[in-house]
């Protein structure tokens, strides 16, 4: 595996509070600096009843309420990527608690790709300006006294990033729990070979690094889980454990992706999330979602 361009500080052990959204099997996180009240929110969720066209805030309110009750200060709201299976609660949480909103710099690639698919007009900015910070590979930011390091891990989407904070890494959809394998790579802009190489970057972290995943579906009926380690993934992951080569992985991933249905909420999720969680508006200013036909 390639050497890491930095040395993780395993002595720093952030407090991690998970929030499970059962409708989308998404796990959001509050990450707190144990030496202060500073915290960040990673991969928040906004609820949607797609059939009724109704968006509500129960999941995001749980996070807001927890931070307020603890007396913590929200400094960052981070998206690990442009999610295709749930709407982001980032702008709602930011409105309530403040903080800066960040995502990987390749959001511009995603915006360009899906701006065409959804036939967005010239008023839709494709420069990532909807976000407060676009993270490049190797960038860092602080949460209180903690330093978070960003590692680009594309493949599932071009804008996927892993956020390494002390002994914890938040890996989005790049990897699942060991019995869940890896993320799909067949969305526009995805690539199985790129995903394999990104996974290897994650698995080059120290073995005791805690890995926090964005989704879990409880394979074979087990209870939902969201925390594993690099060592566990390298030993037991059903898709990319040690000894699985790149060509073998690519063949498996591409064959598997051909059989997968599109996520139930992909159409509203992409339109909203590439806008930093904002719902697009019609000419009269009313919130509206498009349904592209035969484009995905």
PDB file of C-alpha atoms in Angstrom:
ATOM      1  CA  UNK A   1       0.000   0.000   0.000  1.00  0.00           C
ATOM      2  CA  UNK A   2       1.080   3.590  -0.634  1.00  0.00           C
ATOM      3  CA  UNK A   3       2.557   5.436   2.323  1.00  0.00           C
ATOM      4  CA  UNK A   4       0.310   8.073   3.860  1.00  0.00           C
ATOM      5  CA  UNK A   5       1.353  11.694   3.195  1.00  0.00           C
ATOM      6  CA  UNK A   6       0.857  12.475   6.908  1.00  0.00           C
ATOM      7  CA  UNK A   7       1.072  10.715  10.271  1.00  0.00           C
ATOM      8  CA  UNK A   8      -2.298  10.325  12.040  1.00  0.00           C
ATOM      9  CA  UNK A   9      -2.269  11.420  15.681  1.00  0.00           C
ATOM     10  CA  UNK A  10      -3.785   8.380  17.367  1.00  0.00           C
ATOM     11  CA  UNK A  11      -3.426  10.000  20.788  1.00  0.00           C
ATOM     12  CA  UNK A  12      -6.347  12.276  19.899  1.00  0.00           C
ATOM     13  CA  UNK A  13      -9.606  10.405  20.500  1.00  0.00           C
ATOM     14  CA  UNK A  14     -12.631  12.458  19.485  1.00  0.00           C
ATOM     15  CA  UNK A  15     -16.007  11.774  21.044  1.00  0.00           C
ATOM     16  CA  UNK A  16     -18.300  10.364  18.350  1.00  0.00           C
ATOM     17  CA  UNK A  17     -22.103  10.420  18.689  1.00  0.00           C
ATOM     18  CA  UNK A  18     -23.984   8.475  15.964  1.00  0.00           C
ATOM     19  CA  UNK A  19     -27.511   9.142  14.730  1.00  0.00           C
ATOM     20  CA  UNK A  20     -29.238   6.417  12.685  1.00  0.00           C
ATOM     21  CA  UNK A  21     -31.842   7.409  10.108  1.00  0.00           C
ATOM     22  CA  UNK A  22     -33.818   4.198   9.792  1.00  0.00           C
ATOM     23  CA  UNK A  23     -35.659   5.259   6.630  1.00  0.00           C
ATOM     24  CA  UNK A  24     -32.429   5.478   4.616  1.00  0.00           C
ATOM     25  CA  UNK A  25     -30.054   3.389   6.787  1.00  0.00           C
ATOM     26  CA  UNK A  26     -27.817   6.461   7.038  1.00  0.00           C
ATOM     27  CA  UNK A  27     -25.596   7.136  10.035  1.00  0.00           C
ATOM     28  CA  UNK A  28     -24.826  10.785  10.768  1.00  0.00           C
ATOM     29  CA  UNK A  29     -22.243  11.821  13.341  1.00  0.00           C
ATOM     30  CA  UNK A  30     -21.465  14.542  15.797  1.00  0.00           C
ATOM     31  CA  UNK A  31     -17.700  14.630  16.374  1.00  0.00           C
ATOM     32  CA  UNK A  32     -16.563  16.551  19.472  1.00  0.00           C
ATOM     33  CA  UNK A  33     -13.176  17.713  20.630  1.00  0.00           C
ATOM     34  CA  UNK A  34     -12.870  16.113  24.114  1.00  0.00           C
ATOM     35  CA  UNK A  35     -10.816  19.115  25.283  1.00  0.00           C
ATOM     36  CA  UNK A  36     -13.495  21.689  24.455  1.00  0.00           C
ATOM     37  CA  UNK A  37     -17.120  22.218  23.456  1.00  0.00           C
ATOM     38  CA  UNK A  38     -16.271  22.401  19.734  1.00  0.00           C
ATOM     39  CA  UNK A  39     -17.885  19.859  17.423  1.00  0.00           C
ATOM     40  CA  UNK A  40     -18.650  19.009  13.797  1.00  0.00           C
ATOM     41  CA  UNK A  41     -21.571  17.250  12.115  1.00  0.00           C
ATOM     42  CA  UNK A  42     -20.826  14.739   9.360  1.00  0.00           C
ATOM     43  CA  UNK A  43     -23.379  13.520   6.775  1.00  0.00           C
ATOM     44  CA  UNK A  44     -26.631  14.894   8.193  1.00  0.00           C
ATOM     45  CA  UNK A  45     -30.072  13.860   6.895  1.00  0.00           C
ATOM     46  CA  UNK A  46     -33.234  15.740   5.959  1.00  0.00           C
ATOM     47  CA  UNK A  47     -36.417  13.653   5.860  1.00  0.00           C
ATOM     48  CA  UNK A  48     -38.557  13.405   2.722  1.00  0.00           C
ATOM     49  CA  UNK A  49     -41.846  11.718   1.903  1.00  0.00           C
ATOM     50  CA  UNK A  50     -41.149  11.519  -1.829  1.00  0.00           C
ATOM     51  CA  UNK A  51     -44.612  10.312  -2.799  1.00  0.00           C
ATOM     52  CA  UNK A  52     -46.213  13.278  -1.012  1.00  0.00           C
ATOM     53  CA  UNK A  53     -43.499  15.763  -1.974  1.00  0.00           C
ATOM     54  CA  UNK A  54     -43.071  16.705   1.679  1.00  0.00           C
ATOM     55  CA  UNK A  55     -39.748  17.540   3.348  1.00  0.00           C
ATOM     56  CA  UNK A  56     -39.516  17.552   7.152  1.00  0.00           C
ATOM     57  CA  UNK A  57     -36.771  18.069   9.715  1.00  0.00           C
ATOM     58  CA  UNK A  58     -37.151  15.386  12.419  1.00  0.00           C
ATOM     59  CA  UNK A  59     -33.717  13.823  11.864  1.00  0.00           C
ATOM     60  CA  UNK A  60     -31.865  17.117  11.681  1.00  0.00           C
ATOM     61  CA  UNK A  61     -33.750  18.355  14.739  1.00  0.00           C
ATOM     62  CA  UNK A  62     -32.425  15.420  16.760  1.00  0.00           C
ATOM     63  CA  UNK A  63     -28.872  16.529  15.996  1.00  0.00           C
ATOM     64  CA  UNK A  64     -29.600  20.195  16.691  1.00  0.00           C
ATOM     65  CA  UNK A  65     -31.315  19.356  19.963  1.00  0.00           C
ATOM     66  CA  UNK A  66     -28.425  17.156  21.131  1.00  0.00           C
ATOM     67  CA  UNK A  67     -25.799  19.829  20.439  1.00  0.00           C
ATOM     68  CA  UNK A  68     -27.870  22.494  22.222  1.00  0.00           C
ATOM     69  CA  UNK A  69     -28.537  20.262  25.238  1.00  0.00           C
ATOM     70  CA  UNK A  70     -24.820  19.488  25.574  1.00  0.00           C
ATOM     71  CA  UNK A  71     -23.871  23.147  25.282  1.00  0.00           C
ATOM     72  CA  UNK A  72     -21.533  22.413  22.386  1.00  0.00           C
ATOM     73  CA  UNK A  73     -20.444  24.796  19.625  1.00  0.00           C
ATOM     74  CA  UNK A  74     -20.862  23.672  16.017  1.00  0.00           C
ATOM     75  CA  UNK A  75     -17.840  24.653  13.926  1.00  0.00           C
ATOM     76  CA  UNK A  76     -18.183  22.468  10.822  1.00  0.00           C
ATOM     77  CA  UNK A  77     -20.882  20.676   8.838  1.00  0.00           C
ATOM     78  CA  UNK A  78     -19.169  18.184   6.551  1.00  0.00           C
ATOM     79  CA  UNK A  79     -20.447  16.157   3.608  1.00  0.00           C
ATOM     80  CA  UNK A  80     -18.320  13.112   2.768  1.00  0.00           C
ATOM     81  CA  UNK A  81     -19.792  13.212  -0.773  1.00  0.00           C
ATOM     82  CA  UNK A  82     -22.916  14.098  -2.753  1.00  0.00           C
ATOM     83  CA  UNK A  83     -25.286  11.483  -1.386  1.00  0.00           C
ATOM     84  CA  UNK A  84     -27.638   9.663  -3.760  1.00  0.00           C
ATOM     85  CA  UNK A  85     -29.841   8.041  -1.124  1.00  0.00           C
ATOM     86  CA  UNK A  86     -30.820  10.827   1.268  1.00  0.00           C
ATOM     87  CA  UNK A  87     -31.227  14.582   1.376  1.00  0.00           C
ATOM     88  CA  UNK A  88     -28.689  16.624   3.338  1.00  0.00           C
ATOM     89  CA  UNK A  89     -29.810  18.483   6.441  1.00  0.00           C
ATOM     90  CA  UNK A  90     -26.756  20.756   6.304  1.00  0.00           C
ATOM     91  CA  UNK A  91     -28.384  24.131   5.485  1.00  0.00           C
ATOM     92  CA  UNK A  92     -31.077  23.595   8.113  1.00  0.00           C
ATOM     93  CA  UNK A  93     -28.521  22.747  10.799  1.00  0.00           C
ATOM     94  CA  UNK A  94     -26.324  25.656   9.717  1.00  0.00           C
ATOM     95  CA  UNK A  95     -29.282  28.031   9.998  1.00  0.00           C
ATOM     96  CA  UNK A  96     -29.958  26.812  13.539  1.00  0.00           C
ATOM     97  CA  UNK A  97     -26.410  26.537  14.894  1.00  0.00           C
ATOM     98  CA  UNK A  98     -23.953  28.174  12.490  1.00  0.00           C
ATOM     99  CA  UNK A  99     -20.739  26.479  11.389  1.00  0.00           C
ATOM    100  CA  UNK A 100     -19.043  26.231   8.005  1.00  0.00           C
ATOM    101  CA  UNK A 101     -20.202  23.775   5.337  1.00  0.00           C
ATOM    102  CA  UNK A 102     -17.504  21.766   3.537  1.00  0.00           C
ATOM    103  CA  UNK A 103     -17.239  19.112   0.825  1.00  0.00           C
ATOM    104  CA  UNK A 104     -14.536  17.720  -1.483  1.00  0.00           C
ATOM    105  CA  UNK A 105     -13.351  20.001  -4.290  1.00  0.00           C
ATOM    106  CA  UNK A 106     -14.583  17.563  -6.951  1.00  0.00           C
ATOM    107  CA  UNK A 107     -18.116  18.675  -6.183  1.00  0.00           C
ATOM    108  CA  UNK A 108     -17.620  20.765  -9.320  1.00  0.00           C
ATOM    109  CA  UNK A 109     -17.346  17.566 -11.396  1.00  0.00           C
ATOM    110  CA  UNK A 110     -20.558  16.254  -9.839  1.00  0.00           C
ATOM    111  CA  UNK A 111     -22.337  19.551 -10.429  1.00  0.00           C
ATOM    112  CA  UNK A 112     -21.297  19.597 -14.070  1.00  0.00           C
ATOM    113  CA  UNK A 113     -22.331  15.971 -14.626  1.00  0.00           C
ATOM    114  CA  UNK A 114     -25.720  16.162 -12.961  1.00  0.00           C
ATOM    115  CA  UNK A 115     -26.382  19.726 -14.025  1.00  0.00           C
ATOM    116  CA  UNK A 116     -26.584  18.299 -17.545  1.00  0.00           C
ATOM    117  CA  UNK A 117     -28.685  15.283 -16.526  1.00  0.00           C
ATOM    118  CA  UNK A 118     -31.227  17.505 -14.752  1.00  0.00           C
ATOM    119  CA  UNK A 119     -31.042  20.123 -17.514  1.00  0.00           C
ATOM    120  CA  UNK A 120     -30.194  22.910 -15.068  1.00  0.00           C
ATOM    121  CA  UNK A 121     -29.995  26.385 -16.514  1.00  0.00           C
ATOM    122  CA  UNK A 122     -27.115  28.831 -16.408  1.00  0.00           C
ATOM    123  CA  UNK A 123     -28.364  30.139 -13.062  1.00  0.00           C
ATOM    124  CA  UNK A 124     -27.148  26.913 -11.419  1.00  0.00           C
ATOM    125  CA  UNK A 125     -23.563  27.592 -10.367  1.00  0.00           C
ATOM    126  CA  UNK A 126     -21.223  24.673 -11.066  1.00  0.00           C
ATOM    127  CA  UNK A 127     -18.236  26.072  -9.161  1.00  0.00           C
ATOM    128  CA  UNK A 128     -19.033  24.724  -5.681  1.00  0.00           C
ATOM    129  CA  UNK A 129     -19.850  28.222  -4.427  1.00  0.00           C
ATOM    130  CA  UNK A 130     -22.887  26.884  -2.550  1.00  0.00           C
ATOM    131  CA  UNK A 131     -20.401  25.522   0.033  1.00  0.00           C
ATOM    132  CA  UNK A 132     -18.179  27.487   2.416  1.00  0.00           C
ATOM    133  CA  UNK A 133     -15.098  25.316   1.838  1.00  0.00           C
ATOM    134  CA  UNK A 134     -14.012  22.945  -0.907  1.00  0.00           C
ATOM    135  CA  UNK A 135     -11.470  20.480   0.469  1.00  0.00           C
ATOM    136  CA  UNK A 136      -8.488  19.420  -1.620  1.00  0.00           C
ATOM    137  CA  UNK A 137      -6.569  16.219  -0.959  1.00  0.00           C
ATOM    138  CA  UNK A 138      -4.384  16.753   2.098  1.00  0.00           C
ATOM    139  CA  UNK A 139      -6.241  19.844   3.317  1.00  0.00           C
ATOM    140  CA  UNK A 140      -6.838  20.254   7.030  1.00  0.00           C
ATOM    141  CA  UNK A 141      -9.258  22.129   9.258  1.00  0.00           C
ATOM    142  CA  UNK A 142      -9.721  22.362  13.005  1.00  0.00           C
ATOM    143  CA  UNK A 143     -12.485  21.345  15.396  1.00  0.00           C
ATOM    144  CA  UNK A 144     -11.495  23.012  18.643  1.00  0.00           C
ATOM    145  CA  UNK A 145      -7.951  21.788  19.306  1.00  0.00           C
ATOM    146  CA  UNK A 146      -8.292  18.801  16.959  1.00  0.00           C
ATOM    147  CA  UNK A 147      -6.929  18.784  13.420  1.00  0.00           C
ATOM    148  CA  UNK A 148      -8.970  17.011  10.757  1.00  0.00           C
ATOM    149  CA  UNK A 149      -7.139  15.886   7.597  1.00  0.00           C
ATOM    150  CA  UNK A 150      -9.020  15.352   4.321  1.00  0.00           C
ATOM    151  CA  UNK A 151      -8.122  12.503   1.992  1.00  0.00           C
ATOM    152  CA  UNK A 152      -9.717  12.289  -1.452  1.00  0.00           C
ATOM    153  CA  UNK A 153     -11.248   8.826  -1.905  1.00  0.00           C
ATOM    154  CA  UNK A 154     -13.187   8.939  -5.212  1.00  0.00           C
ATOM    155  CA  UNK A 155     -14.695   5.981  -7.031  1.00  0.00           C
ATOM    156  CA  UNK A 156     -18.191   5.813  -5.601  1.00  0.00           C
ATOM    157  CA  UNK A 157     -18.501   9.446  -6.706  1.00  0.00           C
ATOM    158  CA  UNK A 158     -15.823  11.919  -7.853  1.00  0.00           C
ATOM    159  CA  UNK A 159     -16.253  14.078  -4.736  1.00  0.00           C
ATOM    160  CA  UNK A 160     -15.893  11.362  -2.074  1.00  0.00           C
ATOM    161  CA  UNK A 161     -13.582  12.237   0.811  1.00  0.00           C
ATOM    162  CA  UNK A 162     -12.406  10.598   4.030  1.00  0.00           C
ATOM    163  CA  UNK A 163     -11.992  12.792   7.105  1.00  0.00           C
ATOM    164  CA  UNK A 164      -9.311  11.664   9.547  1.00  0.00           C
ATOM    165  CA  UNK A 165      -9.620  13.153  13.027  1.00  0.00           C
ATOM    166  CA  UNK A 166      -7.188  11.685  15.541  1.00  0.00           C
ATOM    167  CA  UNK A 167      -7.820   7.938  15.822  1.00  0.00           C
ATOM    168  CA  UNK A 168     -11.122   8.190  13.910  1.00  0.00           C
ATOM    169  CA  UNK A 169     -11.787   8.266  10.160  1.00  0.00           C
ATOM    170  CA  UNK A 170     -15.155   9.056   8.604  1.00  0.00           C
ATOM    171  CA  UNK A 171     -15.199   7.210   5.308  1.00  0.00           C
ATOM    172  CA  UNK A 172     -18.616   7.951   3.803  1.00  0.00           C
ATOM    173  CA  UNK A 173     -19.712   5.235   1.346  1.00  0.00           C
ATOM    174  CA  UNK A 174     -16.208   4.129   0.347  1.00  0.00           C
ATOM    175  CA  UNK A 175     -16.387   1.044   2.570  1.00  0.00           C
ATOM    176  CA  UNK A 176     -19.148  -0.670   4.525  1.00  0.00           C
ATOM    177  CA  UNK A 177     -18.852  -2.949   7.541  1.00  0.00           C
ATOM    178  CA  UNK A 178     -16.674  -6.023   6.772  1.00  0.00           C
ATOM    179  CA  UNK A 179     -19.703  -8.191   5.965  1.00  0.00           C
ATOM    180  CA  UNK A 180     -21.173  -5.426   3.772  1.00  0.00           C
ATOM    181  CA  UNK A 181     -18.174  -4.985   1.476  1.00  0.00           C
ATOM    182  CA  UNK A 182     -17.805  -1.824  -0.569  1.00  0.00           C
ATOM    183  CA  UNK A 183     -19.829   0.927  -2.210  1.00  0.00           C
ATOM    184  CA  UNK A 184     -21.215   0.702  -5.724  1.00  0.00           C
ATOM    185  CA  UNK A 185     -19.297   2.486  -8.459  1.00  0.00           C
ATOM    186  CA  UNK A 186     -21.778   2.700 -11.325  1.00  0.00           C
ATOM    187  CA  UNK A 187     -23.243   6.169 -10.851  1.00  0.00           C
ATOM    188  CA  UNK A 188     -22.203   8.783 -13.459  1.00  0.00           C
ATOM    189  CA  UNK A 189     -18.626   9.699 -12.564  1.00  0.00           C
ATOM    190  CA  UNK A 190     -18.047   6.529 -10.538  1.00  0.00           C
ATOM    191  CA  UNK A 191     -15.340   3.986 -11.340  1.00  0.00           C
ATOM    192  CA  UNK A 192     -14.573   0.612  -9.738  1.00  0.00           C
ATOM    193  CA  UNK A 193     -10.819   0.768 -10.319  1.00  0.00           C
ATOM    194  CA  UNK A 194     -10.610   4.232  -8.791  1.00  0.00           C
ATOM    195  CA  UNK A 195     -12.680   2.998  -5.853  1.00  0.00           C
ATOM    196  CA  UNK A 196     -10.276   0.113  -5.206  1.00  0.00           C
ATOM    197  CA  UNK A 197      -7.315   2.490  -5.090  1.00  0.00           C
ATOM    198  CA  UNK A 198      -9.180   4.829  -2.753  1.00  0.00           C
ATOM    199  CA  UNK A 199     -10.028   1.955  -0.437  1.00  0.00           C
ATOM    200  CA  UNK A 200      -6.363   1.023  -0.301  1.00  0.00           C
ATOM    201  CA  UNK A 201      -5.574   4.578   0.831  1.00  0.00           C
ATOM    202  CA  UNK A 202      -8.043   4.180   3.688  1.00  0.00           C
ATOM    203  CA  UNK A 203      -6.659   0.770   4.605  1.00  0.00           C
ATOM    204  CA  UNK A 204      -3.124   2.208   4.755  1.00  0.00           C
ATOM    205  CA  UNK A 205      -4.143   3.995   7.965  1.00  0.00           C
ATOM    206  CA  UNK A 206      -2.924   2.397  11.222  1.00  0.00           C
ATOM    207  CA  UNK A 207      -4.754  -0.823  12.038  1.00  0.00           C
ATOM    208  CA  UNK A 208      -6.298   0.535  15.229  1.00  0.00           C
ATOM    209  CA  UNK A 209      -7.885   3.507  13.442  1.00  0.00           C
ATOM    210  CA  UNK A 210     -11.629   3.594  14.096  1.00  0.00           C
ATOM    211  CA  UNK A 211     -13.642   3.688  10.861  1.00  0.00           C
ATOM    212  CA  UNK A 212     -17.119   5.211  10.870  1.00  0.00           C
ATOM    213  CA  UNK A 213     -19.326   4.337   7.911  1.00  0.00           C
ATOM    214  CA  UNK A 214     -22.241   6.224   6.387  1.00  0.00           C
ATOM    215  CA  UNK A 215     -24.613   3.312   5.724  1.00  0.00           C
ATOM    216  CA  UNK A 216     -25.325  -0.143   7.067  1.00  0.00           C
ATOM    217  CA  UNK A 217     -28.057  -2.531   5.953  1.00  0.00           C
ATOM    218  CA  UNK A 218     -27.630  -5.339   8.481  1.00  0.00           C
ATOM    219  CA  UNK A 219     -26.564  -8.189   6.150  1.00  0.00           C
ATOM    220  CA  UNK A 220     -28.123 -11.556   7.007  1.00  0.00           C
ATOM    221  CA  UNK A 221     -30.400  -9.943   9.564  1.00  0.00           C
ATOM    222  CA  UNK A 222     -27.740  -8.756  12.027  1.00  0.00           C
ATOM    223  CA  UNK A 223     -28.290  -5.556  13.993  1.00  0.00           C
ATOM    224  CA  UNK A 224     -27.216  -2.273  12.411  1.00  0.00           C
ATOM    225  CA  UNK A 225     -23.592  -1.295  13.081  1.00  0.00           C
ATOM    226  CA  UNK A 226     -21.446   1.658  12.064  1.00  0.00           C
ATOM    227  CA  UNK A 227     -18.002   1.361  13.646  1.00  0.00           C
ATOM    228  CA  UNK A 228     -15.150  -0.930  12.643  1.00  0.00           C
ATOM    229  CA  UNK A 229     -11.341  -0.657  12.369  1.00  0.00           C
ATOM    230  CA  UNK A 230      -8.778  -0.723   9.602  1.00  0.00           C
ATOM    231  CA  UNK A 231      -7.460  -4.045  10.934  1.00  0.00           C
ATOM    232  CA  UNK A 232     -10.931  -5.619  10.868  1.00  0.00           C
ATOM    233  CA  UNK A 233     -11.564  -4.438   7.314  1.00  0.00           C
ATOM    234  CA  UNK A 234      -8.200  -5.705   6.089  1.00  0.00           C
ATOM    235  CA  UNK A 235      -8.793  -9.097   7.612  1.00  0.00           C
ATOM    236  CA  UNK A 236     -12.503  -9.661   7.022  1.00  0.00           C
ATOM    237  CA  UNK A 237     -13.992  -7.342   4.371  1.00  0.00           C
ATOM    238  CA  UNK A 238     -15.788  -9.582   1.883  1.00  0.00           C
ATOM    239  CA  UNK A 239     -14.735  -7.432  -1.109  1.00  0.00           C
ATOM    240  CA  UNK A 240     -11.317  -5.962  -0.334  1.00  0.00           C
ATOM    241  CA  UNK A 241      -9.631  -7.889   2.456  1.00  0.00           C
ATOM    242  CA  UNK A 242      -5.881  -8.369   2.172  1.00  0.00           C
ATOM    243  CA  UNK A 243      -5.063 -10.632  -0.752  1.00  0.00           C
ATOM    244  CA  UNK A 244      -7.819  -9.402  -3.074  1.00  0.00           C
ATOM    245  CA  UNK A 245      -6.226  -7.839  -6.160  1.00  0.00           C
ATOM    246  CA  UNK A 246      -7.373  -4.839  -8.144  1.00  0.00           C
ATOM    247  CA  UNK A 247      -8.558  -6.749 -11.230  1.00  0.00           C
ATOM    248  CA  UNK A 248     -10.440  -9.244  -9.073  1.00  0.00           C
ATOM    249  CA  UNK A 249     -12.167  -6.432  -7.216  1.00  0.00           C
ATOM    250  CA  UNK A 250     -13.078  -4.534 -10.394  1.00  0.00           C
ATOM    251  CA  UNK A 251     -14.603  -7.634 -11.987  1.00  0.00           C
ATOM    252  CA  UNK A 252     -16.637  -8.350  -8.849  1.00  0.00           C
ATOM    253  CA  UNK A 253     -17.755  -4.738  -8.376  1.00  0.00           C
ATOM    254  CA  UNK A 254     -18.819  -4.200 -11.994  1.00  0.00           C
ATOM    255  CA  UNK A 255     -20.729  -7.499 -12.143  1.00  0.00           C
ATOM    256  CA  UNK A 256     -22.461  -6.720  -8.852  1.00  0.00           C
ATOM    257  CA  UNK A 257     -23.360  -3.164  -9.843  1.00  0.00           C
ATOM    258  CA  UNK A 258     -25.118  -4.369 -12.989  1.00  0.00           C
ATOM    259  CA  UNK A 259     -27.674  -6.126 -10.773  1.00  0.00           C
ATOM    260  CA  UNK A 260     -28.344  -3.259  -8.365  1.00  0.00           C
ATOM    261  CA  UNK A 261     -31.444  -1.090  -8.590  1.00  0.00           C
ATOM    262  CA  UNK A 262     -31.112   2.676  -8.361  1.00  0.00           C
ATOM    263  CA  UNK A 263     -31.546   4.104  -4.841  1.00  0.00           C
ATOM    264  CA  UNK A 264     -35.150   5.030  -4.104  1.00  0.00           C
ATOM    265  CA  UNK A 265     -34.318   8.682  -3.403  1.00  0.00           C
ATOM    266  CA  UNK A 266     -31.612   9.261  -6.013  1.00  0.00           C
ATOM    267  CA  UNK A 267     -33.597  11.795  -8.053  1.00  0.00           C
ATOM    268  CA  UNK A 268     -34.446  14.224  -5.234  1.00  0.00           C
ATOM    269  CA  UNK A 269     -31.163  13.578  -3.402  1.00  0.00           C
ATOM    270  CA  UNK A 270     -28.846  14.539  -6.244  1.00  0.00           C
ATOM    271  CA  UNK A 271     -30.750  17.699  -7.110  1.00  0.00           C
ATOM    272  CA  UNK A 272     -30.721  18.876  -3.503  1.00  0.00           C
ATOM    273  CA  UNK A 273     -27.291  17.705  -2.394  1.00  0.00           C
ATOM    274  CA  UNK A 274     -25.330  19.143  -5.320  1.00  0.00           C
ATOM    275  CA  UNK A 275     -26.805  22.469  -4.142  1.00  0.00           C
ATOM    276  CA  UNK A 276     -25.439  22.002  -0.601  1.00  0.00           C
ATOM    277  CA  UNK A 277     -28.800  20.774   0.649  1.00  0.00           C
ATOM    278  CA  UNK A 278     -30.931  23.517  -0.888  1.00  0.00           C
ATOM    279  CA  UNK A 279     -34.091  22.512  -2.765  1.00  0.00           C
ATOM    280  CA  UNK A 280     -34.154  23.908  -6.335  1.00  0.00           C
ATOM    281  CA  UNK A 281     -36.805  26.500  -7.113  1.00  0.00           C
ATOM    282  CA  UNK A 282     -39.199  27.107  -9.986  1.00  0.00           C
ATOM    283  CA  UNK A 283     -39.326  30.405 -11.864  1.00  0.00           C
ATOM    284  CA  UNK A 284     -41.800  31.791  -9.311  1.00  0.00           C
ATOM    285  CA  UNK A 285     -39.519  30.807  -6.399  1.00  0.00           C
ATOM    286  CA  UNK A 286     -41.480  27.730  -5.342  1.00  0.00           C
ATOM    287  CA  UNK A 287     -39.486  24.614  -4.304  1.00  0.00           C
ATOM    288  CA  UNK A 288     -39.664  22.008  -7.071  1.00  0.00           C
ATOM    289  CA  UNK A 289     -37.955  18.757  -8.073  1.00  0.00           C
ATOM    290  CA  UNK A 290     -37.455  17.435 -11.611  1.00  0.00           C
ATOM    291  CA  UNK A 291     -37.701  13.829 -12.806  1.00  0.00           C
ATOM    292  CA  UNK A 292     -35.355  13.232 -15.752  1.00  0.00           C
ATOM    293  CA  UNK A 293     -36.578  10.377 -17.942  1.00  0.00           C
ATOM    294  CA  UNK A 294     -34.159   7.648 -19.090  1.00  0.00           C
ATOM    295  CA  UNK A 295     -31.110   9.669 -18.018  1.00  0.00           C
ATOM    296  CA  UNK A 296     -29.814   7.673 -15.037  1.00  0.00           C
TER     297      UNK A 296
END
